Tab-separated table of C-alpha atoms in Angstrom:
chain	number	residue	atom	x	y	z
A	43	MET	CA	22.015	-10.484	-30.618
A	44	ALA	CA	23.446	-9.677	-27.192
A	45	SER	CA	21.084	-8.461	-24.497
A	46	PRO	CA	21.327	-4.704	-23.880
A	47	HIS	CA	21.537	-5.529	-20.186
A	48	ALA	CA	24.244	-8.215	-20.437
A	49	ALA	CA	27.015	-6.051	-18.981
A	50	ASP	CA	24.877	-4.938	-16.044
A	51	LEU	CA	23.822	-8.525	-15.373
A	52	ALA	CA	27.428	-9.731	-15.429
A	53	LEU	CA	28.334	-6.966	-12.987
A	54	LEU	CA	25.570	-8.023	-10.588
A	55	ALA	CA	26.470	-11.706	-10.845
A	56	ASP	CA	30.120	-11.022	-10.011
A	57	ALA	CA	29.212	-8.661	-7.174
A	58	ALA	CA	26.764	-11.175	-5.714
A	59	ARG	CA	29.380	-13.920	-5.715
A	60	GLN	CA	31.950	-11.695	-4.006
A	61	ALA	CA	29.415	-10.416	-1.488
A	62	GLY	CA	28.247	-13.945	-0.760
A	63	ALA	CA	31.802	-15.115	-0.093
A	64	MET	CA	32.283	-12.193	2.276
A	65	ALA	CA	29.054	-12.978	4.130
A	66	MET	CA	29.998	-16.650	4.446
A	67	GLY	CA	33.099	-15.555	6.337
A	68	TYR	CA	30.782	-14.405	9.140
A	69	PHE	CA	28.163	-17.156	8.817
A	70	ARG	CA	27.915	-19.382	11.921
A	71	GLN	CA	30.835	-17.449	13.430
A	72	SER	CA	28.750	-15.536	16.031
A	73	PRO	CA	28.885	-12.138	14.311
A	74	GLU	CA	28.103	-9.041	16.343
A	75	VAL	CA	24.416	-8.114	16.088
A	76	TRP	CA	22.499	-4.930	16.873
A	77	THR	CA	18.797	-4.014	16.827
A	78	LYS	CA	17.630	-1.268	14.490
A	79	GLY	CA	14.883	1.246	15.167
A	80	ASP	CA	12.224	-1.014	13.663
A	81	SER	CA	13.292	-3.833	16.029
A	82	SER	CA	14.879	-5.806	13.198
A	83	PRO	CA	18.427	-7.145	13.575
A	84	VAL	CA	21.509	-6.010	11.699
A	85	SER	CA	24.844	-7.788	11.939
A	86	GLU	CA	28.406	-6.751	11.296
A	87	ALA	CA	28.199	-8.921	8.188
A	88	ASP	CA	25.288	-6.863	6.787
A	89	LEU	CA	27.297	-3.688	7.199
A	90	ALA	CA	30.532	-5.109	5.785
A	91	VAL	CA	28.781	-6.504	2.717
A	92	ASP	CA	26.893	-3.257	2.226
A	93	ARG	CA	30.124	-1.247	2.263
A	94	PHE	CA	31.706	-3.603	-0.256
A	95	LEU	CA	28.737	-3.436	-2.615
A	96	ALA	CA	28.447	0.345	-2.413
A	97	THR	CA	32.135	0.710	-3.288
A	98	HIS	CA	32.294	-2.031	-5.935
A	99	LEU	CA	29.070	-1.233	-7.759
A	100	GLY	CA	29.446	2.513	-7.375
A	101	ALA	CA	32.900	2.412	-8.966
A	102	ALA	CA	31.593	0.356	-11.880
A	103	ARG	CA	28.522	2.530	-12.523
A	104	PRO	CA	29.103	5.953	-10.917
A	105	ASP	CA	26.120	7.433	-12.762
A	106	TYR	CA	23.634	5.003	-11.177
A	107	GLY	CA	21.734	5.864	-8.004
A	108	TRP	CA	21.868	3.805	-4.806
A	109	LEU	CA	19.292	2.376	-2.390
A	110	SER	CA	20.169	-0.238	0.213
A	111	GLU	CA	18.547	-1.454	3.399
A	112	GLU	CA	21.745	-0.777	5.317
A	113	SER	CA	22.667	2.619	3.835
A	114	VAL	CA	21.251	5.996	4.776
A	115	ASP	CA	18.594	6.831	2.201
A	116	ASP	CA	19.713	9.756	0.056
A	117	PRO	CA	16.813	11.476	-1.788
A	118	VAL	CA	19.196	12.196	-4.665
A	119	ARG	CA	18.410	8.656	-5.839
A	120	LEU	CA	15.061	9.955	-7.092
A	121	GLN	CA	16.909	12.002	-9.710
A	122	HIS	CA	18.405	8.890	-11.333
A	123	ARG	CA	16.718	6.900	-14.097
A	124	ARG	CA	18.890	3.916	-13.193
A	125	ILE	CA	19.596	2.840	-9.645
A	126	PHE	CA	21.072	-0.081	-7.722
A	127	ILE	CA	18.617	-1.526	-5.191
A	128	VAL	CA	20.433	-3.781	-2.756
A	129	ASP	CA	19.854	-5.949	0.285
A	130	PRO	CA	23.313	-7.095	1.429
A	131	ILE	CA	21.796	-9.882	3.529
A	132	ASP	CA	18.086	-10.528	3.088
A	133	GLY	CA	16.930	-12.703	5.958
A	134	THR	CA	19.299	-11.463	8.657
A	135	ARG	CA	17.424	-13.333	11.389
A	136	ALA	CA	18.015	-16.606	9.548
A	137	PHE	CA	21.659	-15.634	8.950
A	138	VAL	CA	22.231	-14.921	12.639
A	139	ARG	CA	20.582	-18.202	13.689
A	140	GLY	CA	22.742	-20.151	11.271
A	141	ASP	CA	19.838	-21.116	8.997
A	142	GLU	CA	20.462	-21.345	5.262
A	143	ASP	CA	17.518	-19.386	3.828
A	144	TRP	CA	19.185	-15.974	3.477
A	145	THR	CA	20.371	-14.249	0.339
A	146	VAL	CA	22.288	-11.411	-1.227
A	147	SER	CA	19.786	-9.531	-3.396
A	148	LEU	CA	20.897	-7.067	-6.099
A	149	ALA	CA	18.887	-5.275	-8.764
A	150	ILE	CA	19.276	-2.486	-11.287
A	151	VAL	CA	16.062	-0.551	-11.726
A	152	GLU	CA	15.312	1.813	-14.614
A	153	ASP	CA	12.362	4.201	-14.498
A	154	GLY	CA	10.832	2.309	-11.601
A	155	ARG	CA	11.127	-1.260	-12.878
A	156	PRO	CA	13.973	-3.828	-12.640
A	157	ILE	CA	16.044	-4.566	-15.728
A	158	ALA	CA	18.776	-6.799	-14.237
A	159	ALA	CA	18.783	-8.938	-11.106
A	160	ALA	CA	20.878	-11.347	-9.071
A	161	VAL	CA	19.752	-13.270	-5.988
A	162	LEU	CA	22.385	-15.507	-4.392
A	163	CYS	CA	21.785	-18.018	-1.598
A	164	PRO	CA	25.404	-18.555	-0.521
A	165	PRO	CA	24.961	-21.570	1.813
A	166	ARG	CA	23.240	-23.487	-0.978
A	167	ASP	CA	25.380	-22.106	-3.822
A	168	GLU	CA	22.296	-21.043	-5.763
A	169	LEU	CA	22.602	-18.010	-8.036
A	170	PHE	CA	19.409	-16.742	-9.656
A	171	LEU	CA	19.870	-14.274	-12.523
A	172	ALA	CA	17.480	-12.385	-14.786
A	173	SER	CA	17.553	-9.555	-17.299
A	174	LEU	CA	14.611	-7.840	-18.900
A	175	GLY	CA	13.576	-9.901	-21.899
A	176	GLY	CA	16.385	-12.374	-21.269
A	177	GLY	CA	14.656	-15.003	-19.139
A	178	ALA	CA	15.518	-16.316	-15.693
A	179	LEU	CA	18.387	-18.628	-14.773
A	180	LEU	CA	19.410	-20.714	-11.774
A	181	ASN	CA	23.090	-21.627	-11.829
A	182	GLY	CA	23.067	-21.101	-15.594
A	183	ALA	CA	19.995	-23.226	-16.369
A	184	VAL	CA	16.749	-21.672	-17.578
A	185	VAL	CA	13.939	-21.795	-14.997
A	186	MET	CA	10.194	-21.272	-15.291
A	187	THR	CA	7.299	-21.068	-12.876
A	188	SER	CA	5.592	-24.362	-12.083
A	189	GLY	CA	2.599	-23.876	-14.337
A	190	ALA	CA	0.232	-24.935	-11.534
A	191	THR	CA	-3.409	-24.059	-12.227
A	192	ARG	CA	-5.364	-25.429	-9.248
A	193	LEU	CA	-5.474	-24.099	-5.700
A	194	ALA	CA	-5.883	-27.567	-4.222
A	195	GLY	CA	-2.404	-28.843	-3.483
A	196	ALA	CA	-0.672	-25.632	-4.519
A	197	ARG	CA	2.522	-24.966	-2.540
A	198	ILE	CA	2.721	-21.502	-1.024
A	199	ALA	CA	5.149	-19.801	1.340
A	200	GLY	CA	4.410	-16.672	3.323
A	201	PRO	CA	3.655	-15.288	6.774
A	202	LYS	CA	1.984	-17.998	8.857
A	203	GLY	CA	-0.903	-15.739	9.829
A	204	PHE	CA	-1.841	-15.508	6.159
A	205	VAL	CA	-1.081	-18.836	4.515
A	206	ARG	CA	-2.337	-20.948	7.425
A	207	SER	CA	-5.566	-18.986	7.721
A	208	ALA	CA	-8.987	-20.505	7.054
A	209	ALA	CA	-9.124	-18.810	3.655
A	210	PHE	CA	-6.136	-20.812	2.448
A	211	THR	CA	-6.777	-24.093	4.236
A	212	ASP	CA	-10.388	-24.211	3.050
A	213	ALA	CA	-9.135	-23.852	-0.525
A	214	GLY	CA	-6.771	-26.793	-0.091
A	215	VAL	CA	-3.610	-24.728	-0.534
A	216	GLU	CA	-0.560	-26.387	1.045
A	217	PRO	CA	1.550	-23.932	3.078
A	218	VAL	CA	5.235	-24.774	3.334
A	219	PRO	CA	7.582	-23.663	6.134
A	220	LEU	CA	8.326	-19.952	5.998
A	221	VAL	CA	11.257	-18.988	3.779
A	222	HIS	CA	12.800	-16.144	5.767
A	223	SER	CA	14.453	-14.262	2.913
A	224	LEU	CA	11.615	-12.732	0.920
A	225	ALA	CA	13.880	-12.437	-2.109
A	226	TYR	CA	14.576	-16.177	-1.879
A	227	ARG	CA	10.895	-16.982	-1.308
A	228	LEU	CA	9.956	-15.176	-4.511
A	229	SER	CA	12.907	-16.663	-6.398
A	230	LEU	CA	11.640	-20.145	-5.543
A	231	VAL	CA	8.391	-19.257	-7.300
A	232	ALA	CA	10.438	-18.271	-10.355
A	233	ALA	CA	12.252	-21.613	-10.178
A	234	GLY	CA	9.005	-23.585	-9.941
A	235	ARG	CA	9.781	-24.976	-6.487
A	236	LEU	CA	6.837	-23.027	-5.067
A	237	ASP	CA	3.590	-22.313	-6.865
A	238	ALA	CA	2.989	-19.037	-5.025
A	239	ALA	CA	4.385	-16.764	-2.335
A	240	ALA	CA	2.921	-13.997	-0.208
A	241	ALA	CA	4.520	-10.908	1.283
A	242	SER	CA	3.175	-8.761	4.101
A	243	SER	CA	3.032	-4.977	4.138
A	244	LYS	CA	6.534	-4.915	5.672
A	245	ALA	CA	8.223	-5.576	2.306
A	246	CYS	CA	10.485	-2.837	0.934
A	247	ASP	CA	12.170	-2.139	-2.409
A	248	TRP	CA	15.334	-4.021	-1.451
A	249	ASP	CA	13.389	-7.180	-0.539
A	250	LEU	CA	11.557	-7.231	-3.846
A	251	ALA	CA	13.231	-5.622	-6.846
A	252	ALA	CA	15.587	-8.435	-7.879
A	253	ALA	CA	13.135	-11.281	-7.280
A	254	ASP	CA	10.355	-9.345	-9.014
A	255	LEU	CA	12.292	-9.528	-12.284
A	256	LEU	CA	13.050	-13.212	-11.739
A	257	VAL	CA	9.351	-14.009	-11.311
A	258	GLN	CA	8.431	-11.948	-14.364
A	259	GLU	CA	11.096	-13.485	-16.596
A	260	ALA	CA	10.182	-16.998	-15.435
A	261	GLY	CA	6.618	-16.472	-16.629
A	262	GLY	CA	4.968	-15.539	-13.333
A	263	ARG	CA	3.283	-12.458	-11.877
A	264	LEU	CA	4.167	-10.392	-8.816
A	265	THR	CA	1.605	-7.719	-7.935
A	266	ASP	CA	-0.334	-6.119	-5.129
A	267	LEU	CA	-3.785	-7.468	-4.298
A	268	ASP	CA	-5.368	-5.303	-6.995
A	269	GLY	CA	-3.126	-6.704	-9.706
A	270	ARG	CA	-0.796	-3.707	-9.979
A	271	SER	CA	2.895	-4.269	-10.594
A	272	VAL	CA	5.382	-2.824	-8.116
A	273	ALA	CA	7.005	0.557	-8.790
A	274	TYR	CA	10.490	1.067	-7.331
A	275	ASN	CA	12.675	4.040	-6.485
A	276	ARG	CA	9.819	6.176	-5.234
A	277	GLU	CA	9.787	8.378	-2.126
A	278	THR	CA	8.130	5.560	-0.173
A	279	VAL	CA	10.033	2.279	-0.386
A	280	ARG	CA	7.507	0.190	1.544
A	281	HIS	CA	4.752	-1.745	-0.219
A	282	PRO	CA	1.328	-3.242	0.521
A	283	PRO	CA	0.782	-7.013	0.703
A	284	LEU	CA	1.915	-8.754	-2.469
A	285	VAL	CA	1.421	-12.064	-4.253
A	286	ALA	CA	3.728	-13.925	-6.637
A	287	ALA	CA	2.276	-16.888	-8.482
A	288	THR	CA	1.800	-18.662	-11.767
A	289	PRO	CA	-0.471	-16.627	-14.071
A	290	ALA	CA	-3.313	-19.145	-13.893
A	291	MET	CA	-3.424	-19.026	-10.079
A	292	HIS	CA	-2.391	-15.449	-9.384
A	293	ASP	CA	-5.785	-13.775	-9.068
A	294	ALA	CA	-7.228	-16.579	-6.957
A	295	ILE	CA	-4.258	-16.483	-4.576
A	296	ALA	CA	-4.571	-12.695	-4.324
A	297	ALA	CA	-8.250	-13.063	-3.421
A	298	LEU	CA	-7.408	-15.605	-0.706
A	299	LEU	CA	-4.779	-13.292	0.737
A	300	ALA	CA	-7.240	-10.386	0.742
A	301	ASN	CA	-9.758	-12.569	2.594
A	302	ALA	CA	-7.139	-13.655	5.127
A	303	ILE	CA	-6.135	-10.039	5.792
A	304	ALA	CA	-9.763	-8.981	6.178
A	305	ALA	CA	-10.404	-11.815	8.646
A	306	ARG	CA	-7.372	-10.825	10.739
A	307	ALA	CA	-8.565	-7.206	10.813
A	308	LEU	CA	-12.075	-8.287	11.798
A	309	HIS	CA	-10.758	-10.286	14.736
A	310	GLY	CA	-8.183	-7.695	15.753
A	311	ALA	CA	-5.252	-9.937	14.887
């Protein structure tokens, strides 16, 4: 029996591939870069890819809402049960530097939760796909979380101030170099290459929605520190600190992250 989300997933996969090819045309070509109001960079590639996706996806599903990091937020999106949530280039700093850990992140969300997702890392030709109830794929092969159960030796990526804190090092967790695209960082948990990943309170809907479904469909959990799943397409698109991990380790990793955050607050960090 075909998945009810197969057509939407195929649409996202095709759009991701086209968007990735467009972004690669600017990659390591010294694209023009500006600084946004929150001091984060945006390049001409971000804007070009965003325009393409808005046109391409909007034409294919004109009844879906739209939310993108690089588009003006229109409150009319809140009236839609289904909505595209898009980051045309997640990890713009890495993109501008010429690093490879950036992605195109696309999701369709229904009633606040993702039902179809595509995360593409163009420089590495890695396409992660997921649909609700349909599992998670990397370049067509089924992927699952690592199944790790012990903190000692667990591989985690996240902000250095968190994962290299005493809370984590004392537990024997092994931090890996920061993966700049949060969508990619979470997707690597889904693929079993990382055992866990952490996100700071700077994460927004477009960083998370696609990779959230990937983690879920690969058998993992992505929640806030109290174990609540993430709700999307709300008035506020920003989220508190989050943890993605294998089910056996999730709560312990969340507790470590809470301890690390408390220690930073105590010391005024």
